[in-house]
Steps between C-alpha positions, in 0.01 A plus 500: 500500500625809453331739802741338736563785702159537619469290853866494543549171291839680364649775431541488150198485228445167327603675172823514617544206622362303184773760233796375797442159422441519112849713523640184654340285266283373778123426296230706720179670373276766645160432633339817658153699513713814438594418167309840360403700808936496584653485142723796597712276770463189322598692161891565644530074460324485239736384266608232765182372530412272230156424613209701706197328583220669635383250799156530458561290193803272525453186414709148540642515175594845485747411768727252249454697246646802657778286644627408142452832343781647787718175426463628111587838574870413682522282170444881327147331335304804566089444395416790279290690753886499727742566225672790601538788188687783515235782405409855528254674719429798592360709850146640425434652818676495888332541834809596716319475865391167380894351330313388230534539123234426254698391167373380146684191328460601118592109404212360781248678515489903377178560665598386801621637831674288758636637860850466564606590824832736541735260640500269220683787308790476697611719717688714259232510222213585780633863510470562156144380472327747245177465316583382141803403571620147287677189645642160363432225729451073481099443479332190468293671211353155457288553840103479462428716815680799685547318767732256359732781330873518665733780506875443449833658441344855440697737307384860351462530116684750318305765344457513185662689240450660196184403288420241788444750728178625322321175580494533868225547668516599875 
């Protein structure tokens, strides 16, 4: 589960424990109720969580399933929904007392907004959050919901120059 912290039954979300053991190559999937309502803290593993299972509708064989697609992933056998591209998106709007960015992913979905929250940026991009502003960054562009979209190695674009620059639109 991933609300671990509430009751005192650790002191560390599951989230984190479930993207510790993938890094080790340790199989381990995440069952929670807050799959949606706390997308913001799970969203910082997402990338090391292979599978998220709402519990209100796990069943038997989702477990073995889920199992073998982490043991394909350390073999580098990403499903398409996981396959990590390196893609562009851009920050439509920020709420600063929040930390939270809405972006747009051109190559996912253009009409859609997704919340990322601040510290996913990085430390040193976080204070050079600006609306419009471009970044490169691995995606699993592949993903069916928001909720399964990870974040990884973040890097600001390069504006563009020249005749490119006329396309932009902020």
């Amino acid at each position: 589960d991933h609300n671990l912290k509430v009751g005192n039954y650790a002191s560390f979300y599951g989230a984190e424990a479930v993207a510790s053991l993938y890094k080790e190559k340790f199989p381990a999937i995440l069952v929670t109720a807050y799959s949606k309502s706390d997308i913001d803290n799970i969203r910082r593993f997402r990338r090391h969580i292979p599978v998220l299972y709402d519990s209100t509708k796990i069943e038997a064989e989702n477990i073995s399933t889920g199992i073998n697609k982490c043991i394909d992933e350390f073999k580098n056998n990403f499903t398409e929904d996981r396959k990590p591209w390196n893609v562009l998106f851009r920050i439509e709007d920020i709420d600063e007392e929040k930390k939270i960015a809405f972006i747009v992913i051109p190559s996912w979905d253009p009409w859609e907004t997704i919340r990322l929250p601040f510290e996913i940026f990085g430390e040193k991009i976080e204070k050079k959050l600006t609306i419009g502003e471009r970044f490169f960054a691995e995606i699993n562009i592949g993903a069916t919901i928001s909720e399964d979209l990870y974040f990884e190695k973040i890097v600001i674009a390069d504006k563009p120059k020249g005749i490119y620059a006329s396309f932009l639109r902020s």
